Coordinates of C-alpha atoms and ligand atoms in Angstrom, one line a residue:
X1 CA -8.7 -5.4 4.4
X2 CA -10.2 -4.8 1.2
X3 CA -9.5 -2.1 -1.4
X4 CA -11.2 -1.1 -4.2
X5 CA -13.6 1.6 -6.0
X6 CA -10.9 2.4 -8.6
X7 CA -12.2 2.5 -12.4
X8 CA -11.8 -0.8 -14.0
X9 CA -8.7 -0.3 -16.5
X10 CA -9.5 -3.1 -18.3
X11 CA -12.1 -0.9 -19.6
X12 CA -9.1 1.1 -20.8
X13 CA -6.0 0.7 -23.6
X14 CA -3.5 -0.7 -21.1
X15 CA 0.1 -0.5 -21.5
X16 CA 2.1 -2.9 -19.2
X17 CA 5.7 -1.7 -17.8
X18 CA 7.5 -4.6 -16.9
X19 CA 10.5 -3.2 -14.3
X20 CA 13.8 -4.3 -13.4
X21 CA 14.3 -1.7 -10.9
X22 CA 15.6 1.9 -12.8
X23 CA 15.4 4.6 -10.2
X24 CA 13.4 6.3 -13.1
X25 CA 10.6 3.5 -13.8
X26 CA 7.9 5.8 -12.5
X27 CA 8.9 8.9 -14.9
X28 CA 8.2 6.3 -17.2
X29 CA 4.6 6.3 -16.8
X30 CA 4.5 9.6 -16.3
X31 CA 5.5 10.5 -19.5
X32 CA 3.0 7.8 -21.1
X33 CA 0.3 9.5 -18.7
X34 CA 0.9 12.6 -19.7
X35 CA -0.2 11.1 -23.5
X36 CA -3.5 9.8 -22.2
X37 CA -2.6 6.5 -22.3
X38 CA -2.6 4.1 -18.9
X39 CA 0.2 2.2 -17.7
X40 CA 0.8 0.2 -14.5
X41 CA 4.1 -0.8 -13.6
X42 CA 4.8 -4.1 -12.5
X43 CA 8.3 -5.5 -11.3
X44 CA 9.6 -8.3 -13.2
X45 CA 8.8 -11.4 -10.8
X46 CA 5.5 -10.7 -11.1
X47 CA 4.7 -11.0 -14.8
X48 CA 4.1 -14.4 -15.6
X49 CA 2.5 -16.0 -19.0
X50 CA -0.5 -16.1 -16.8
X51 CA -0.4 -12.5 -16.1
X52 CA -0.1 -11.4 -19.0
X53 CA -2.4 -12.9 -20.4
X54 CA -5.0 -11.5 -18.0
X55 CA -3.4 -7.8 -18.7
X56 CA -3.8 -8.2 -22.0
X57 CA -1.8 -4.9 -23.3
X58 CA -1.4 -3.1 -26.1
X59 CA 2.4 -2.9 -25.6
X60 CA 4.9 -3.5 -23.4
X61 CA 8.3 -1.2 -22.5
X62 CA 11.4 -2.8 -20.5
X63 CA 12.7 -0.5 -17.7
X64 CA 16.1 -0.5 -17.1
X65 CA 17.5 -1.4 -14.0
X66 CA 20.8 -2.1 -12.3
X67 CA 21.4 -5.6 -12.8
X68 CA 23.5 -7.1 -15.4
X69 CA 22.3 -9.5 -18.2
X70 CA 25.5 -11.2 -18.4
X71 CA 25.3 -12.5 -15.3
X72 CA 23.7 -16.2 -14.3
X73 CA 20.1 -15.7 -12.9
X74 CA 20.1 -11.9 -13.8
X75 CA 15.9 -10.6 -14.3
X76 CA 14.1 -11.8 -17.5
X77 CA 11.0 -11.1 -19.3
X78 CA 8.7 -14.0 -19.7
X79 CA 9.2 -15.3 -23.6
X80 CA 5.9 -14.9 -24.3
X81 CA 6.5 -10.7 -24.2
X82 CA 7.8 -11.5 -27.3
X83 CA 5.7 -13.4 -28.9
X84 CA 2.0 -12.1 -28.4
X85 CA 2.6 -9.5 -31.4
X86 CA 2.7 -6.0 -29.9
X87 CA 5.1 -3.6 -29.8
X88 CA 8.3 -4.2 -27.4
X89 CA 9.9 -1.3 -26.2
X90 CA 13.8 -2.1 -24.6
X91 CA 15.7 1.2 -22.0
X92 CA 18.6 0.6 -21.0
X93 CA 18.7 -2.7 -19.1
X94 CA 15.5 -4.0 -21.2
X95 CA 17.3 -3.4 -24.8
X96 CA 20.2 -5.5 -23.5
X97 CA 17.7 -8.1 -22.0
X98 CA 16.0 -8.1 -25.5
X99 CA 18.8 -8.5 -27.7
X100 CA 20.2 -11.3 -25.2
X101 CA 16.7 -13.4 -25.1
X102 CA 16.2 -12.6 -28.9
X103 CA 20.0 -13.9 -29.9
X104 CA 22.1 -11.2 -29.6
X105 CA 24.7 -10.8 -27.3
X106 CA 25.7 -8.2 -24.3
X107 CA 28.5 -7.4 -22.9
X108 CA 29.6 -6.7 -19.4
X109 CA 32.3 -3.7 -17.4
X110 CA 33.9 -1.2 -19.3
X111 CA 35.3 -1.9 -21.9
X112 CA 36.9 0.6 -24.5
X113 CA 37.2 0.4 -28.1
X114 CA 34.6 -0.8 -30.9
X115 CA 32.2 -2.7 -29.1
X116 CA 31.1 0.6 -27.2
X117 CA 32.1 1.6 -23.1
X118 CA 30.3 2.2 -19.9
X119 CA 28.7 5.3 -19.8
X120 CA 27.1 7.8 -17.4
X121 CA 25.6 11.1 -18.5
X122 CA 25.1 13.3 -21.6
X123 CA 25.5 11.6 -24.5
X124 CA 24.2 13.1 -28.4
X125 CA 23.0 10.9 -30.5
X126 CA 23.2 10.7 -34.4
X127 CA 20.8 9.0 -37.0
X128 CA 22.4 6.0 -38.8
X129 CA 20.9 3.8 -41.3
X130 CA 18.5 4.1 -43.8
X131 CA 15.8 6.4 -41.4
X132 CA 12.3 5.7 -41.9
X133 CA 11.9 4.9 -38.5
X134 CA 8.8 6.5 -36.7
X135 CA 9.8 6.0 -33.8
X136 CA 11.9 8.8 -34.4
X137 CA 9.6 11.4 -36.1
X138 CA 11.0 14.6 -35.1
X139 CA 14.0 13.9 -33.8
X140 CA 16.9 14.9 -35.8
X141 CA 15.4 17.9 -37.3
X142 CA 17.8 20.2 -35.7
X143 CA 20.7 17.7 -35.8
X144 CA 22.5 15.2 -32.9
X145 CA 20.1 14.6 -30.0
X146 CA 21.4 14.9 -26.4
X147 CA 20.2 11.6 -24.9
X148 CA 21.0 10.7 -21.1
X149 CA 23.0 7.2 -20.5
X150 CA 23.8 5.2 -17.4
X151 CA 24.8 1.8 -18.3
X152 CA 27.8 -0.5 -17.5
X153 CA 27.2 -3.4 -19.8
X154 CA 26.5 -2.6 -24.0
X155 CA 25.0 -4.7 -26.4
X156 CA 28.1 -6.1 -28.8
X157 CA 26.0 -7.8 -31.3
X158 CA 22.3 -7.5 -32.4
X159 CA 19.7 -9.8 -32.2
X160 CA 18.8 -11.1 -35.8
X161 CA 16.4 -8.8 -37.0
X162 CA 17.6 -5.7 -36.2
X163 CA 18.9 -2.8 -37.6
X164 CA 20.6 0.3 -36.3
X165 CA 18.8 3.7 -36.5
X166 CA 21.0 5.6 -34.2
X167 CA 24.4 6.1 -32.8
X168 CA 26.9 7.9 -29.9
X169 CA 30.1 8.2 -29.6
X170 CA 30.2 5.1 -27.2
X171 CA 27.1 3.6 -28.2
X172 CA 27.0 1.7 -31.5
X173 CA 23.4 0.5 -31.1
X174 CA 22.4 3.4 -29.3
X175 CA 19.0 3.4 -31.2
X176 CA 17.3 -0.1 -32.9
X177 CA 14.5 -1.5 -34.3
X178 CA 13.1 -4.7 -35.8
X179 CA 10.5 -3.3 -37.7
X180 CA 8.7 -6.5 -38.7
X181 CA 8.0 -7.4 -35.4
X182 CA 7.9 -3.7 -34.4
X183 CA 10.6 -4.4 -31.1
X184 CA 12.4 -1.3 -30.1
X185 CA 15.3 -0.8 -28.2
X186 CA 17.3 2.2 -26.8
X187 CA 20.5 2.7 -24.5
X188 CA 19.5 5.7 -22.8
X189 CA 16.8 6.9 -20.9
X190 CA 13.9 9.0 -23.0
X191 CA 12.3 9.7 -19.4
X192 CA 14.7 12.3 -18.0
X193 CA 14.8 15.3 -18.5
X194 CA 18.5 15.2 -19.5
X195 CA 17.0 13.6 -23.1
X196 CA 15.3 16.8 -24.0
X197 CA 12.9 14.8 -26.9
X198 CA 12.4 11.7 -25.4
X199 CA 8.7 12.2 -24.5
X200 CA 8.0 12.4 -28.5
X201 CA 10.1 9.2 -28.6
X202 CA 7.3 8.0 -26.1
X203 CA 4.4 9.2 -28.3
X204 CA 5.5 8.0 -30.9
X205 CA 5.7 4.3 -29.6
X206 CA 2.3 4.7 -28.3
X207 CA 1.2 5.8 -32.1
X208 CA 3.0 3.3 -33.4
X209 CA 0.6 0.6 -31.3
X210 CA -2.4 2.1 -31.9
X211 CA -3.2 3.8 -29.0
X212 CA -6.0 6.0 -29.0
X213 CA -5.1 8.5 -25.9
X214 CA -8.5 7.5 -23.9
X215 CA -7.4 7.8 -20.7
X216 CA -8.7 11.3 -19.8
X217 CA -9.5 12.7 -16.1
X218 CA -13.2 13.2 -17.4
X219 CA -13.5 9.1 -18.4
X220 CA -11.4 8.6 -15.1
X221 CA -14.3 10.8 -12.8
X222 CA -17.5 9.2 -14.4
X223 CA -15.8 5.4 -13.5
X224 CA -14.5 6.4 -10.5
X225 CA -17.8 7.5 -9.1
X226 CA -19.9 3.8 -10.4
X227 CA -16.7 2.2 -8.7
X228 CA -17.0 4.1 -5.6
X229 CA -21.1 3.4 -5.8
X230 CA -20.5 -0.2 -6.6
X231 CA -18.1 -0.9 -3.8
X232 CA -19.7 1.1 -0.9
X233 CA -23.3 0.2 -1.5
X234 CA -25.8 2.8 0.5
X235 CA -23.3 1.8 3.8
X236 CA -21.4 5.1 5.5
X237 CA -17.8 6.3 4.6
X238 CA -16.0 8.2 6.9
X239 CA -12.7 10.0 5.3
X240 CA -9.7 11.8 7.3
X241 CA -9.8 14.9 5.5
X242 CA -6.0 16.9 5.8
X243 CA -6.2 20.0 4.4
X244 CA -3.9 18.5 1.2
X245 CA -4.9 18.0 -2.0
X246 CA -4.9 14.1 -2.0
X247 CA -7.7 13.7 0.5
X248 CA -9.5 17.1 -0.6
X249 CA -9.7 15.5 -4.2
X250 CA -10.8 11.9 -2.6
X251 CA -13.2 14.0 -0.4
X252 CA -14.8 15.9 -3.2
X253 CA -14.8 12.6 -5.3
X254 CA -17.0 11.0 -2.7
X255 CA -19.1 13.3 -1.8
X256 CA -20.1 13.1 -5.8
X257 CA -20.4 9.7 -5.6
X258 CA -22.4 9.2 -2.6
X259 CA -23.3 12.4 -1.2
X260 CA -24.7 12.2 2.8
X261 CA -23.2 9.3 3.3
X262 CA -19.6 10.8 3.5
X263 CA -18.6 12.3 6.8
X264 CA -15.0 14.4 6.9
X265 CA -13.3 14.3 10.4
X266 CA -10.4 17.4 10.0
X267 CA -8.5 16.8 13.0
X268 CA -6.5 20.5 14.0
X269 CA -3.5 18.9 15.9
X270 CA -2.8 22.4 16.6
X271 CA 0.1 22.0 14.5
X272 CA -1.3 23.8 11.0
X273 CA -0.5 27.0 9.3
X274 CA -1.9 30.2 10.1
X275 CA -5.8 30.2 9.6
X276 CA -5.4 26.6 8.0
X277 CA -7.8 25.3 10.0
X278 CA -10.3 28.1 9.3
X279 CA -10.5 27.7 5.5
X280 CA -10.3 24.2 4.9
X281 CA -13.5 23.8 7.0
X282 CA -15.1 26.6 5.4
X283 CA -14.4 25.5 2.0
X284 CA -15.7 22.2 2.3
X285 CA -18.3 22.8 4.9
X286 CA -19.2 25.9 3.3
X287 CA -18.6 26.2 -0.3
X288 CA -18.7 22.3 -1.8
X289 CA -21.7 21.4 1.2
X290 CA -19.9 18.3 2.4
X291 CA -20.8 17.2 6.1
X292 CA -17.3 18.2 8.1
X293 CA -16.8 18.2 12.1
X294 CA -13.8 19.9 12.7
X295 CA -12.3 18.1 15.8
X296 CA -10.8 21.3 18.0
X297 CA -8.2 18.5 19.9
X298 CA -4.9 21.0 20.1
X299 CA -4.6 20.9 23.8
X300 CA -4.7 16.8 23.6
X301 CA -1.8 17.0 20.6
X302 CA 0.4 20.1 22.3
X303 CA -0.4 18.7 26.2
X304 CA 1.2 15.4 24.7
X305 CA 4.1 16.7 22.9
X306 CA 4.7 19.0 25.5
X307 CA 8.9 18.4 26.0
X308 CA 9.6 15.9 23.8
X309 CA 12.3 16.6 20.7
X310 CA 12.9 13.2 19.4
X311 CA 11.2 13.2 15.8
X312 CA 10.4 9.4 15.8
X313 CA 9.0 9.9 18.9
X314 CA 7.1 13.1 17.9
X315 CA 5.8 11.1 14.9
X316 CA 4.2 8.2 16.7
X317 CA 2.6 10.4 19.8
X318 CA 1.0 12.2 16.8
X319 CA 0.5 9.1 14.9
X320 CA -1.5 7.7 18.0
X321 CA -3.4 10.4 18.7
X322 CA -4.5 10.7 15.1
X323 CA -5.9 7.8 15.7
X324 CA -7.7 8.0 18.9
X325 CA -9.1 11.3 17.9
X326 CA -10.8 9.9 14.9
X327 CA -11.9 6.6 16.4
X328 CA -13.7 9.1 18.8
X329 CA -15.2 11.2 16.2
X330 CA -16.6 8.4 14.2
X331 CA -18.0 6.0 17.1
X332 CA -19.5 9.8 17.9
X333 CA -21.4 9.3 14.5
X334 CA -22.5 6.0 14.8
X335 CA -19.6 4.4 13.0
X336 CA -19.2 3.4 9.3
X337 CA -17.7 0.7 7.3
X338 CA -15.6 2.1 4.9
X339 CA -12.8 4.7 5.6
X340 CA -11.8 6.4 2.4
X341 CA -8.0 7.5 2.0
X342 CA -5.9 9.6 -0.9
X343 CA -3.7 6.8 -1.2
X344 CA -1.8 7.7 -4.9
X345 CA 0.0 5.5 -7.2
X346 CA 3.1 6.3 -6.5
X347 CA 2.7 5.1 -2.7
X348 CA 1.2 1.6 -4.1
X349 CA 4.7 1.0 -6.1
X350 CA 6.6 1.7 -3.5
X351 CA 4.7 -0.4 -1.5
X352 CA 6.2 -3.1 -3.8
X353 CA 10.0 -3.8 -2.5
X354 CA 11.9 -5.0 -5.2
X355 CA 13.9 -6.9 -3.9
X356 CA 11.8 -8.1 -1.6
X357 CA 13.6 -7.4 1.0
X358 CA 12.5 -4.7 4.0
X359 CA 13.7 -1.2 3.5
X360 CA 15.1 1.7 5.9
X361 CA 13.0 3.5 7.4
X362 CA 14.0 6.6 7.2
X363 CA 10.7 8.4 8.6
X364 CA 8.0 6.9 9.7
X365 CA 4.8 8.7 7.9
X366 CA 1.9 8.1 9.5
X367 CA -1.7 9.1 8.2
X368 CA -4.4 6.9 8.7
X369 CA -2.0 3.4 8.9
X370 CA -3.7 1.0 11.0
X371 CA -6.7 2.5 11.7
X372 CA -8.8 0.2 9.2
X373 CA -7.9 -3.0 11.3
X374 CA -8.3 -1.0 14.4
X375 CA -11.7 -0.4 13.5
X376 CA -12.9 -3.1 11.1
X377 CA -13.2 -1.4 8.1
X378 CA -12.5 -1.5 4.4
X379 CA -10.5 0.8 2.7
X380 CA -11.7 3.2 -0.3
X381 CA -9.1 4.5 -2.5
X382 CA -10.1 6.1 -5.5
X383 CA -6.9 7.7 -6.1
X384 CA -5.0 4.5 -6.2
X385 CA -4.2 4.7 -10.0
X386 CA -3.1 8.2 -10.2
X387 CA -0.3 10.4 -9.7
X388 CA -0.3 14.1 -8.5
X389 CA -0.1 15.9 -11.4
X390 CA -3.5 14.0 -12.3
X391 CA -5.2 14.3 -9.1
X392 CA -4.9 18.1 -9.4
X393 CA -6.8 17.5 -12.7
X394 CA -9.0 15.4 -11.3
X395 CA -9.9 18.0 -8.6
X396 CA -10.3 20.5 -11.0
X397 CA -12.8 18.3 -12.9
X398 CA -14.3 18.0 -9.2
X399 CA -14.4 21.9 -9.2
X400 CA -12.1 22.5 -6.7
X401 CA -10.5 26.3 -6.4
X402 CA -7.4 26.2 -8.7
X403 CA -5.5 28.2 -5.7
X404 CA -6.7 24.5 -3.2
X405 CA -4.9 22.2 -5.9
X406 CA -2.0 24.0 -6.7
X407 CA -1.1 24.2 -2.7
X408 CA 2.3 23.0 -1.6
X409 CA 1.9 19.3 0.2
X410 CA 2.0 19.6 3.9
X411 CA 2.7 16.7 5.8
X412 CA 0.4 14.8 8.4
X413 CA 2.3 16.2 11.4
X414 CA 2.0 19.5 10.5
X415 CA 4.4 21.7 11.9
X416 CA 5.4 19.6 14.5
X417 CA 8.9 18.3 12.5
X418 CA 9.7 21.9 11.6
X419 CA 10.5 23.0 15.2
X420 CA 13.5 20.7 15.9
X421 CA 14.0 20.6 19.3
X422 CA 11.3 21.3 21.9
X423 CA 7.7 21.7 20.7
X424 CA 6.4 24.9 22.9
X425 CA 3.2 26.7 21.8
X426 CA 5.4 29.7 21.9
X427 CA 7.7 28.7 19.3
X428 CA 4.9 27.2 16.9
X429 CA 3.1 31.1 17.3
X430 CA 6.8 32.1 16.1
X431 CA 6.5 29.8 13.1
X432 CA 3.3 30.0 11.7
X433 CA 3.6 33.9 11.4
X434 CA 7.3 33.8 9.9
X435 CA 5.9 30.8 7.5
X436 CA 2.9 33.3 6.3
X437 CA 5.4 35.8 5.4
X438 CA 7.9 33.8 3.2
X439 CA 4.7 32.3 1.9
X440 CA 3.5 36.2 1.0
X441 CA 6.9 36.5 -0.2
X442 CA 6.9 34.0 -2.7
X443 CA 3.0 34.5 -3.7
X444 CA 3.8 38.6 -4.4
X445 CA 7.0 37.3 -6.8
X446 CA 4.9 35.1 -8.7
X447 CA 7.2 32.1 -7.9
X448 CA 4.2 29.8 -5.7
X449 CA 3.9 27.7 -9.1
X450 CA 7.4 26.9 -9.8
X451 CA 8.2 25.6 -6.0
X452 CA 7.1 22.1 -5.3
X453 CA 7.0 23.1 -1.5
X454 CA 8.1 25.9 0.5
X455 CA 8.1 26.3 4.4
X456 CA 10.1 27.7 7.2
X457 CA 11.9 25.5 10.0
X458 CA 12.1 27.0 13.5
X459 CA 15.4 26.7 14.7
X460 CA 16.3 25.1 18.2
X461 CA 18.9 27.9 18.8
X462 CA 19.0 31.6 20.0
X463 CA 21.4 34.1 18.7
X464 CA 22.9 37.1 19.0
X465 CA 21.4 40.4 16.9
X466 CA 20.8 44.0 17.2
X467 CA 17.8 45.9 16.6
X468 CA 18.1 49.4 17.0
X469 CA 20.2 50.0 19.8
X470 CA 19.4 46.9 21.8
X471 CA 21.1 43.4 21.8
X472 CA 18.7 41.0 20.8
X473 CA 18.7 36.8 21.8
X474 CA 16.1 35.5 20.0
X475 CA 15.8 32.4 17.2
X476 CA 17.1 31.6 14.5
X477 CA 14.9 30.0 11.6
X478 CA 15.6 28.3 8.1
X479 CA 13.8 28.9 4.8
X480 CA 13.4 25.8 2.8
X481 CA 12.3 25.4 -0.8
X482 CA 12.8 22.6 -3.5
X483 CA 11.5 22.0 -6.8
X484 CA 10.6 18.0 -7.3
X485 CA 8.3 16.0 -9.5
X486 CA 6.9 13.9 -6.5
X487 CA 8.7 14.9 -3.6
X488 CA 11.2 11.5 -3.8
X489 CA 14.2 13.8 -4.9
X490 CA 14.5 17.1 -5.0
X491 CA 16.7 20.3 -5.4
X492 CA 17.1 23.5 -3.6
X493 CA 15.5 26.4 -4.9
X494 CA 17.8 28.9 -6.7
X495 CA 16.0 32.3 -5.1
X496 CA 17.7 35.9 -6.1
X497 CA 19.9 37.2 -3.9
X498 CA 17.5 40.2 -3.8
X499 CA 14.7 38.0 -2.9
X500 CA 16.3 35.8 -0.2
X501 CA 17.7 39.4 1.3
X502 CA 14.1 41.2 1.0
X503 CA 12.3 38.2 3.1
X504 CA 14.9 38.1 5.7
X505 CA 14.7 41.3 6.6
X506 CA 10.6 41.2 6.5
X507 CA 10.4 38.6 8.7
X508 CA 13.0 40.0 11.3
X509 CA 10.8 43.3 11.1
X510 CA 7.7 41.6 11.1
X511 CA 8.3 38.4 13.2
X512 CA 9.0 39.1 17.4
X513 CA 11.0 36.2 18.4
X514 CA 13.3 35.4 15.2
X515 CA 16.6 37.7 14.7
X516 CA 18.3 35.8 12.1
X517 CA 17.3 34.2 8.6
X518 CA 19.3 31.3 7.1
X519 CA 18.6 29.6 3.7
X520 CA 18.6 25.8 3.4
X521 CA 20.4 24.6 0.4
X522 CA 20.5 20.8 0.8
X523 CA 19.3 18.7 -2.3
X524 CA 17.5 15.7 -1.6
X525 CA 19.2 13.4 -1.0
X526 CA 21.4 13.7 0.7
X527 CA 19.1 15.5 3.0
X528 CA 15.1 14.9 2.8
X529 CA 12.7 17.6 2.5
X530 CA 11.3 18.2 5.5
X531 CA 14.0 19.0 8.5
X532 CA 12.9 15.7 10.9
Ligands
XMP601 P1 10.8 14.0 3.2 O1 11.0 15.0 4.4 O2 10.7 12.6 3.6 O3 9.3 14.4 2.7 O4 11.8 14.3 2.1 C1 8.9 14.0 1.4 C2 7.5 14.6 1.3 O5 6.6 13.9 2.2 C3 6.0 14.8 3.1 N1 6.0 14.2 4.4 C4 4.9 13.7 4.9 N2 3.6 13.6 4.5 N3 3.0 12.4 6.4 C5 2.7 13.0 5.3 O6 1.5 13.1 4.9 C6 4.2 12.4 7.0 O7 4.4 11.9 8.0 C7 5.2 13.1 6.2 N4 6.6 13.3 6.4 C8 7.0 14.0 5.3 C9 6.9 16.1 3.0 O8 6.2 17.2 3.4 C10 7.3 16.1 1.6 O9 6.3 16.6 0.8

């Protein structure tokens, strides 16, 4: 399989992430995204002298990660990060690493007293030192900075070189620098959002190396579309077109690129929203001229699903049939050789285990997996290098409606693992019209923006109400909504009292077959987003 058509980023100023495995790695790069500048992320056993010489960047930031540098075979660096003459940036794990490969020394456990402790959480940081530092411009102003820690192991003795800028409480060399050779290193996190200023502390190390900020979603479209040209020829693409904004935003990126070439299948699984089906055909079909068949194949997808309630198993029936369906669809139009996908960046890291070892499955997502081996064709992904937040851009660069991109994601089988239980056309009828009023219901309070996603679950239980004077046994449903950055963590929703009260009792009116309104308030983890 082949993949390809992304905008050559050596074209670009490239920034190289070197990761030891932080749970925060990829905020990371979003924060040096959101300055304009690109980054990829690469774990740690991958970056040879040989790869970085081929990289070539501009500057280089140390995640942090859990290991511990005191320990024998712990993760390293290649030496030659340190000796190609830009700007080293140490967090957490990488300060430690740096002052320990640079002739410092770390410290392991908790240990109390001078040489600094394990710590986990808040933290405020004061200057120390002589200042001057820009890597600091603007910080301070208003005095101590709240910073966010999570180490075990401190640095007890820096590197020669070195000087302190900043302390905490616990943290003697919570903030240093060898100017000369312009290393940096910090013991907290500036990624969170529990360090309040630590995106400036990102600009300014991207200032500091020189970068210009030319990563832009404008320079992004124009090499995205010679890629796309390059790698597909005047050959056919085919693309599985969801309704979401990842494959809308690759659709509408195509069609630019090639035009008639691109076919859309939209498969309706009979499993989408109220009169989803409707608009996402007419808006591409209608509106943005792109060649769509909308495959009508609810009977095959609901005949199938018909009784079952295990969600694995609901997954892979509709994984299969996905498949079928649009092998059918495109033999129907004479085949093609590429099939283009939304894939993002944040599913091509995670593709990358770090440990190298296989991972749980928690839920088996299914999209379009396997179908370019099924069907001997090459992949286009012209997506590959961004995140979310810059494929909405990118769309609305494309000219996509700003209410298309800002839509919650919904996910490939539909509303199949929101009805628990036994799938019945009866209770999906019951969903889709109690998931169009909370929908309404968040729209009219203005709140649509500030959710990442927002559905209702059907319920597989009856319950007792009373409406009017007669007993009632109908279903129960659950409202869910999180906010998240990518949908890998998120939180509940904290809706008014008022508000959850007012859409319970609209949906009762307005919803035959639902009697009771519950409100899910289970963080991710522990629970996932989605109810199966
Ligand atoms: P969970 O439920 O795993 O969901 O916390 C995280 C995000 O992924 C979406 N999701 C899917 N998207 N195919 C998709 O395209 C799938 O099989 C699938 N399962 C979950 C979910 O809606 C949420 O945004």
């Amino acid at each position: 399989m082949n993949i390809a058509a992304v905008p050559d980023p050596a074209n670009h100023e490239r920034l190289l992430i070197i990761d030891f495995g932080s749970q925060v790695t990829q905020l990371i790069a979003r924060r040096l995204r959101e300055l304009n500048v690109y980054c990829e992320i690469h774990p740690f056993q991958n970056v040879t002298d040989a790869f970085l010489e081929e990289f070539a960047p501009k500057a280089v930031i140390l995640s942090g990660g859990p290991a511990s540098v005191v320990h024998d075979g712990s993760p390293r660096p290649p030496e030659s990060v340190f000796t190609r003459g830009v700007p080293v940036l140490g967090i957490c794990y990488g300060q430690q690493v740096m002052m320990e490969m640079l002739g410092g020394k770390v410290e392991g456990g908790k240990i109390s007293g001078g040489g600094g402790t394990a710590e986990f959480g808040r933290a405020f940081v004061e200057p120390s030192g002589g200042g001057g530092l820009g890597l600091l411009d603007g910080w301070f102003t208003d005095g101590p900075e709240q910073v966010w820690m999570s180490h075990g192991d401190h640095v007890s003795r820096l590197a020669p070189g070195f000087e302190v800028y900043g302390v905490s409480p616990n943290a003697p060399y919570a903030i240093t620098a060898d100017l000369s050779r312009r290393f940096f290193a910090v013991q907290f996190h500036p990624e969170v959002h529990h360090t309040p200023r630590g995106a400036k502390l990102y600009e300014n190390f991207v200032g500091l190396a020189g970068f210009t900020g030319d990563w832009t979603m404008g320079a992004y479209r124009e090499q995205a579309i010679d890629a796309i040209r390059a790698q597909v020829g005047d050959k056919r693409v085919i693309c599985a077109l969801s309704g979401g904004v990842d494959s809308s935003v690759a659709a509408a990126l195509l069609h630019e690129a090639v035009g008639d070439q691109l076919t859309c299948v939209f498969v309706d699984h009979g499993l989408l929203r109220l009169d989803e089906g409707v608009e996402v055909v007419e808006m591409f079909r209608d509106h943005m001229n792109l060649h769509v068949i909308h495959a009508e194949e609810q009977e095959l997808f609901l005949g199938e699903l018909d009784g079952v309630s295990d969600p694995e198993t609901k997954r892979k029936i509709i994984g299969r049939l996905f498949i079928d369906v649009f092998q059918k669809y495109a033999t129907r139009i004479g085949g093609a050789e590429f099939l283009a996908q939304g894939t993002l960046y944040p599913d091509v890291i995670e593709s990358v285990s770090f440990s190298g070892g296989p991972s749980v499955t928690i839920k088996s997502h299914h999209n379009v997996g396997g179908l370019p081996e099924k069907m001997g064709m090459t992949l286009v992904e012209p997506l590959r290098e961004l995140f979310k937040d810059e494929v909405r851009a990118l769309g609305r660069e494309l000219g996509l409606p700003d209410h298309f991109i800002a839509r919650h994601p919904f996910p490939g089988p539909g509303l199949a693992i929101r009805c628990p239980g036994e799938i019945t056309r009866a209770k999906l009828d019951i969903l889709r019209q109690a998931d169009a009023v909370y929908i309404d219901q968040i729209r009219k309070h203005g709140l649509y923006d500030e959710i990442w996603q927002a559905f209702v679950a059907i319920l597989p239980v009856r319950t007792v109400g009373v409406m009017g004077d007669g007993r009632t046994y109908d279903f129960a449903c659950a409202l869910r909504a999180v906010t998240s950055v990518d949908g890998m963590t998120a939180d509940y929703y904290p809706f008014s009292h008022e508000f959850l009260g007012e859409t319970a009792t609209r949906i009762i009116n307005e919803v035959p077959g639902i009697n009771r309104v519950t409100y899910d308030i289970t963080s991710k983890p522990p629970g996932t987003i989605e109810w199966e």
